[in-house]
Each structure stands twice: as C-alpha cells, then as structure tokens.
Coordinates of C-alpha atoms in Angstrom, one line a residue:
M1 CA -97.2 21.4 -58.9
T2 CA -94.3 22.6 -60.8
S3 CA -91.8 24.6 -59.3
Q4 CA -91.5 28.9 -60.3
T5 CA -88.0 30.1 -60.8
V6 CA -87.9 33.1 -59.9
T7 CA -85.4 35.3 -62.5
G8 CA -82.4 37.0 -59.9
A9 CA -83.1 35.6 -57.0
T10 CA -80.0 34.1 -55.1
P11 CA -80.6 29.8 -54.3
P12 CA -80.4 30.2 -49.9
A13 CA -77.2 28.1 -50.0
D14 CA -75.0 31.5 -51.9
D15 CA -76.6 33.2 -49.5
A16 CA -75.0 31.3 -46.7
R17 CA -71.8 31.2 -48.4
R18 CA -70.9 34.7 -49.7
A19 CA -71.8 35.7 -45.8
R20 CA -69.8 33.2 -43.9
Y21 CA -66.9 35.1 -46.6
V22 CA -67.9 38.4 -45.5
A23 CA -68.1 37.3 -41.9
R24 CA -64.6 36.0 -42.4
V25 CA -62.6 38.8 -44.9
L26 CA -63.9 41.4 -42.2
D27 CA -62.7 38.9 -39.0
V28 CA -58.9 39.1 -40.7
H29 CA -59.2 42.6 -40.5
D30 CA -60.2 43.0 -37.7
H31 CA -56.9 41.7 -36.2
M32 CA -54.9 43.2 -39.1
S33 CA -51.7 45.3 -37.7
L34 CA -49.8 47.7 -38.8
A35 CA -47.5 47.2 -36.3
G36 CA -43.3 48.2 -38.1
L37 CA -45.3 50.2 -40.8
A38 CA -43.1 53.5 -39.2
E39 CA -40.2 51.6 -40.5
Q40 CA -40.6 50.0 -43.2
A41 CA -41.6 53.1 -44.7
D42 CA -41.3 56.9 -45.8
P43 CA -43.7 58.5 -43.8
L44 CA -44.3 61.9 -44.9
Y45 CA -45.7 62.6 -41.2
L46 CA -45.2 61.0 -38.2
A47 CA -46.7 61.6 -34.8
R48 CA -46.3 59.4 -31.6
R49 CA -47.5 60.8 -28.8
P50 CA -47.3 59.1 -24.8
D51 CA -50.5 57.4 -24.7
G52 CA -49.3 55.2 -28.2
L53 CA -51.8 57.4 -30.0
T54 CA -49.1 57.1 -33.3
V55 CA -50.7 59.3 -36.7
L56 CA -48.5 58.9 -39.9
A57 CA -49.1 59.6 -43.3
V58 CA -47.4 57.1 -46.2
P59 CA -47.5 57.1 -49.7
Q60 CA -48.5 54.2 -51.9
S61 CA -45.4 54.4 -53.8
Q62 CA -43.8 53.9 -50.8
L63 CA -45.9 51.2 -49.6
P64 CA -44.6 47.8 -48.9
E65 CA -47.2 44.8 -50.4
R66 CA -48.5 43.7 -46.8
Y67 CA -49.4 46.4 -45.0
R68 CA -50.8 48.4 -48.3
L69 CA -53.4 45.1 -48.9
A70 CA -53.9 45.6 -44.7
I71 CA -54.3 49.2 -45.5
Y72 CA -56.8 48.1 -49.1
G73 CA -58.0 45.2 -46.3
F74 CA -59.5 47.7 -43.8
R75 CA -60.8 49.6 -46.1
L76 CA -62.9 46.7 -47.5
A77 CA -64.2 45.4 -44.0
Q78 CA -66.0 48.8 -42.5
Y79 CA -67.0 49.3 -46.2
L80 CA -68.8 45.7 -47.0
R81 CA -69.9 47.0 -42.8
S82 CA -71.7 50.1 -44.2
R83 CA -73.3 48.2 -47.2
F84 CA -70.6 50.8 -49.0
A85 CA -69.9 47.8 -50.6
S86 CA -71.2 44.9 -52.1
D87 CA -70.5 41.7 -51.0
R88 CA -71.8 39.7 -54.3
V89 CA -69.2 41.6 -55.8
A90 CA -66.9 40.5 -53.2
F91 CA -67.5 37.2 -52.8
A92 CA -68.0 36.3 -56.3
R93 CA -64.0 38.2 -57.1
G94 CA -62.9 36.7 -54.2
L95 CA -61.7 40.1 -52.8
F96 CA -60.6 40.1 -49.3
A97 CA -59.4 43.6 -49.4
E98 CA -60.3 47.1 -52.3
P99 CA -59.2 46.3 -55.5
A100 CA -56.8 50.0 -56.9
G101 CA -59.5 51.4 -59.2
P102 CA -59.5 52.2 -62.8
G103 CA -58.7 56.6 -62.7
H104 CA -56.1 56.4 -59.6
G105 CA -53.0 58.4 -59.4
E106 CA -50.8 58.3 -56.1
E107 CA -52.0 57.7 -53.4
I108 CA -51.3 59.6 -49.6
H109 CA -52.7 57.2 -46.3
V110 CA -53.1 58.8 -43.6
I111 CA -53.6 56.6 -40.2
G112 CA -54.2 57.0 -36.6
M113 CA -53.0 53.6 -35.1
E114 CA -52.7 52.0 -31.7
E115 CA -48.9 52.1 -31.4
R116 CA -49.0 48.1 -29.6
T117 CA -51.4 46.6 -31.7
G118 CA -50.8 48.6 -34.8
A119 CA -54.7 48.3 -35.2
I120 CA -56.3 51.4 -37.6
L121 CA -58.5 53.5 -35.5
R122 CA -58.6 56.4 -38.2
Y123 CA -58.4 56.8 -41.5
V124 CA -58.8 59.4 -44.9
S125 CA -56.8 59.3 -48.0
V126 CA -56.4 61.3 -51.1
I127 CA -55.2 60.2 -54.0
A128 CA -53.0 62.7 -57.5
T129 CA -54.2 62.9 -60.8
T130 CA -53.2 60.2 -63.0
D131 CA -52.6 62.8 -66.3
T132 CA -48.7 63.2 -66.1
A133 CA -49.0 65.8 -68.1
P134 CA -49.6 69.4 -66.0
L135 CA -53.1 70.2 -67.9
P136 CA -56.1 72.7 -66.8
V137 CA -58.5 70.9 -64.6
T138 CA -60.7 73.1 -67.2
H139 CA -59.2 70.5 -70.6
P140 CA -61.4 68.6 -71.9
D141 CA -59.1 65.4 -72.2
R142 CA -57.6 65.3 -68.7
A143 CA -58.9 62.3 -66.7
P144 CA -61.6 62.5 -64.6
F145 CA -61.2 62.1 -60.8
P146 CA -63.3 58.7 -59.6
C147 CA -65.9 61.3 -58.0
E148 CA -66.3 63.1 -60.9
V149 CA -66.4 59.6 -63.4
A150 CA -69.8 58.4 -60.4
H151 CA -71.4 61.9 -61.1
G152 CA -71.3 62.1 -65.2
I153 CA -69.1 65.6 -65.1
N154 CA -66.5 67.8 -64.4
L155 CA -66.7 69.5 -61.8
F156 CA -64.8 73.1 -62.8
D157 CA -66.8 73.4 -65.3
H158 CA -68.8 74.3 -62.9
V159 CA -67.2 76.4 -59.9
P160 CA -65.5 79.7 -61.3
L161 CA -61.8 79.5 -61.5
E162 CA -59.8 83.0 -60.2
E163 CA -56.7 81.0 -62.1
P164 CA -55.9 79.2 -63.8
V165 CA -55.5 75.6 -61.8
D166 CA -53.6 72.5 -62.8
V167 CA -54.8 68.7 -62.5
R168 CA -51.8 68.3 -60.2
E169 CA -52.7 70.7 -57.3
V170 CA -55.9 69.3 -57.0
W171 CA -56.1 66.0 -54.7
E172 CA -59.7 63.2 -53.8
I173 CA -60.4 63.2 -50.9
K174 CA -61.3 59.8 -49.8
R175 CA -62.1 57.3 -47.2
L176 CA -63.0 58.3 -43.7
M177 CA -63.8 55.8 -41.8
Q178 CA -63.2 54.7 -38.2
R179 CA -62.6 51.3 -36.4
P180 CA -66.0 50.1 -35.4
S181 CA -64.7 50.3 -31.7
Q182 CA -63.5 53.5 -31.6
R183 CA -67.9 54.1 -31.6
D184 CA -67.8 53.1 -28.0
A185 CA -65.3 55.2 -27.0
S186 CA -65.3 58.1 -25.1
P187 CA -66.2 61.6 -26.7
A188 CA -63.2 63.0 -25.5
L189 CA -61.1 60.1 -27.0
R190 CA -63.0 60.1 -30.5
L191 CA -62.0 64.8 -30.2
R192 CA -59.1 64.3 -29.8
L193 CA -58.2 61.1 -32.6
S194 CA -60.3 63.7 -35.2
L195 CA -58.5 66.0 -34.6
E196 CA -54.8 65.0 -34.7
L197 CA -55.6 63.1 -38.0
M198 CA -56.9 66.6 -39.5
L199 CA -53.1 67.9 -38.3
G200 CA -51.1 65.1 -39.6
F201 CA -53.6 65.7 -42.7
Y202 CA -53.1 69.0 -43.5
T203 CA -49.2 68.9 -42.1
V204 CA -49.2 66.4 -45.2
L205 CA -50.8 68.9 -47.9
A206 CA -49.0 71.5 -46.9
G207 CA -45.3 69.5 -47.1
L208 CA -46.7 68.8 -50.9
S209 CA -44.9 70.0 -54.9
P210 CA -47.1 71.6 -56.2
R211 CA -49.2 73.2 -53.5
P212 CA -52.6 71.5 -53.5
R213 CA -55.4 74.1 -54.2
F214 CA -58.5 72.2 -54.5
L215 CA -59.7 69.1 -52.6
V216 CA -62.9 67.4 -55.0
G217 CA -64.9 64.8 -53.5
D218 CA -68.8 63.4 -53.5
G219 CA -70.3 62.1 -49.5
E220 CA -73.9 63.3 -47.8
E221 CA -73.6 67.1 -46.9
G222 CA -74.9 66.2 -43.2
L223 CA -72.1 64.6 -42.5
A224 CA -68.7 64.1 -45.4
V225 CA -69.2 67.7 -46.5
R226 CA -70.0 69.4 -42.9
R227 CA -67.5 67.4 -41.2
L228 CA -65.0 69.3 -43.8
T229 CA -66.3 73.0 -42.9
R230 CA -64.4 72.6 -39.5
S231 CA -61.7 73.0 -40.7
L232 CA -62.2 74.2 -44.8
G233 CA -63.7 77.7 -45.2
E234 CA -64.9 77.5 -48.6
I235 CA -66.6 74.6 -50.3
T236 CA -68.8 74.8 -53.0
V237 CA -71.1 72.2 -53.8
I238 CA -72.9 70.6 -57.3
E239 CA -76.7 70.6 -56.7
G240 CA -78.4 68.0 -59.4
T241 CA -76.1 65.4 -60.6
R242 CA -77.3 61.6 -60.4
P243 CA -73.6 59.5 -59.8
S244 CA -74.2 56.1 -60.1
L245 CA -71.9 53.1 -61.0
P246 CA -72.3 49.8 -62.6
E247 CA -74.0 47.4 -61.1
D248 CA -69.7 44.9 -61.4
D249 CA -68.6 47.6 -59.4
L250 CA -67.4 47.1 -55.5
L251 CA -68.7 49.7 -55.0
F252 CA -72.0 51.1 -56.6
P253 CA -73.4 50.3 -53.0
A254 CA -72.2 53.8 -52.0
Y255 CA -74.6 55.3 -54.5
V256 CA -77.9 53.4 -53.3
E257 CA -77.0 53.3 -49.8
R258 CA -76.5 56.3 -49.3
A259 CA -79.7 59.3 -49.1
V260 CA -78.3 62.1 -51.6
V261 CA -74.3 62.2 -51.9
K262 CA -73.8 65.6 -53.9
P263 CA -69.9 66.0 -55.4
F264 CA -67.9 68.7 -54.2
V265 CA -65.4 71.8 -54.5
A266 CA -63.0 72.5 -51.8
R267 CA -60.5 75.9 -51.8
V268 CA -57.0 74.7 -49.3
P269 CA -55.7 77.2 -47.9
R270 CA -51.8 78.3 -48.1
G271 CA -49.0 79.8 -47.6
A272 CA -50.2 82.0 -44.2
E273 CA -54.3 80.8 -44.4
M274 CA -52.1 77.7 -43.9
E275 CA -50.0 78.4 -41.1
R276 CA -52.5 79.6 -39.2
L277 CA -55.5 76.6 -40.1
L278 CA -51.9 74.2 -38.0
S279 CA -51.1 76.5 -35.4
W280 CA -55.2 76.3 -34.1
L281 CA -55.2 72.6 -34.2
R282 CA -52.4 72.2 -32.4
R283 CA -53.7 74.3 -29.6
A284 CA -57.4 72.4 -30.4
L285 CA -55.0 69.8 -29.1
D286 CA -52.7 71.1 -25.5
A287 CA -56.7 72.6 -25.0
T288 CA -57.4 71.9 -21.0
N289 CA -60.7 71.0 -22.5
P290 CA -60.7 69.3 -25.9
L291 CA -64.3 70.3 -26.9
A292 CA -63.6 73.8 -26.4
G293 CA -60.5 74.0 -28.7
F294 CA -62.5 71.7 -31.2
Q295 CA -65.2 74.7 -31.1
Q296 CA -61.9 77.5 -30.9
L297 CA -61.1 75.8 -34.4
V298 CA -64.6 75.7 -36.0
G299 CA -65.4 79.0 -34.8
R300 CA -62.0 80.5 -36.6
V301 CA -62.2 78.9 -39.1
N302 CA -65.7 80.0 -39.6
G303 CA -66.3 77.1 -42.5
E304 CA -69.7 78.5 -45.6
I305 CA -71.5 76.1 -48.2
R306 CA -71.7 77.8 -51.4
R307 CA -74.1 76.0 -54.5
V308 CA -74.5 75.7 -57.5
R309 CA -77.5 74.2 -59.3
I310 CA -76.7 72.4 -62.2

C-alpha cells in the first residue's frame, strides 16, 4: 500500500502546535493591563468617570514601548478571534502583537478601559499619511493609505472635491473593536461606552492641526459603515472594488472572511458643525435614558450614504 501526500496539506501536529500558540497569545492579552498609561503618556484626551471607566487618546509617538505592545497585542488577539488575522502567519512569525504595517504614519489610539484593571474594553484608531510633504490627495505620487492598497485605488479619484485637500487633512479610521466580555454587558452599558468613545474620538479630531476634512477606511456596509452614519452626515461608499492582500500578509483573511468590504470617504465636521456634534454627544451621555439619548443623536446627525460605482 502506498501513501499519498496532498500538496498544501498541514500535518495534524502542526495544526495542534499552531492552535496552542494562538491560545497562549489570546490568554496573554486577556490578562494584559494598560494601568498607569494616563500617567506615563501625554494623552490628547482623558476622561475618568466615577464608575471606573476611563477613556483616553494617545498618539503612537508618545506611547512607551510596553504600552504599544499591549495595545497591538490586544488588536492581534481580537483579530485572531474573529479570523480576520491569519493564525498561520502569526504562528510562522512568532507574533504576539500586530506589527506596524507599511504605509503607517502617526497613529492615535482611542481607548475605553477599566481604570481598576487596565483592561481595554473598546478601541479604535486613526492613522495619518506617511507623506512628509502636503501633497494634494489627487496627486499620483502621494503615499496610499492602507485601505487604498487593499482596494487598489486612490479613493479621491472617485470622490469629487469642492476645494483642494492635502494629505495631512485625511486620516484612516481602523480597528474598531471591543473586548469579548463586552458582548455580555447590558445594552445600556455598551451604548454608553460607544458614546464615550465617540466623544473622545471627535474631541481629538477637533484638536488636530491641520483639522481633518475626511476620514477614509473600509468595512462591511451593514456594520462599520452604517455605524459611522450615527455620527457623520456624509459618507461616500465606493462600489465595485475587489480588495485583497497577499496570503503572507497577516491581515489577508480580513478580505476573505468578511462578506463584501467596501472603501469609503467620510466628511469630517469642522468648526461650529463639530461643536454641535460634540454637544449632541454630551447630551446623549447625560440623558437619563441612554437609548433615547442615542436615538436623538442619530436623528440630529441624519447620516447619509452616497454611492459611487467604478
């Protein structure tokens, strides 16, 4: 009797080792703490609530290395759980934290955490361009944002602009995620945490110089994109792209496991419009009924999705 080898098949022993490795990574980051971060960094935003919730925003350039690894480890763990990150790539490279990818400029981490334990509860980040010169976003030689690399387009070739915009006025929103235990929290608590994170996020955007004009990114329309309409009035979704990453890229499953991932360009409110949004967020948080406050916010923003097919 002869045996046959199936090309590309993985021996069961390798599968078991990889599974154990991933389990250890998840366990390590389930117990990782950001306690003391507010004192060790210089937050762009810091809100400590009486019930022990802390929301803060810290630029990557101000993060001590151990906190950067903890944050990037949290990101890797959540993406491994959701299968948006490749366990094969993580195992082969011995990763315990998400590596900083190419095309990665300054990054601002917005974190909702439990003050007592330092556990990350909710998280989102934005990244800036890597270009050092203020090139127009339509310039053929500007550095692409990561979502543009995956979709193979310059987003601003397909979204009309009323006036010139340079790369410093655009940020990419990434990695909106939560701790798994938050799924078991009460709806009111989850809603409040979302509002707290939104308040921190937009307060930070309002304080950047130059002020952002647009957020770019990608996601499933029924999830990430739809969530943004709760706080942003104008979002343009580009239809017809075929996003992908090489199979040796840690995040290539993100474009395999999700249904239809679409890139988008969202206009960021500025000036008085931003102040109104921040005021609405504070009112929603102060409301006796969090759901009613949230519904009022969504009604006031009245977010709209526009579409461009390519």
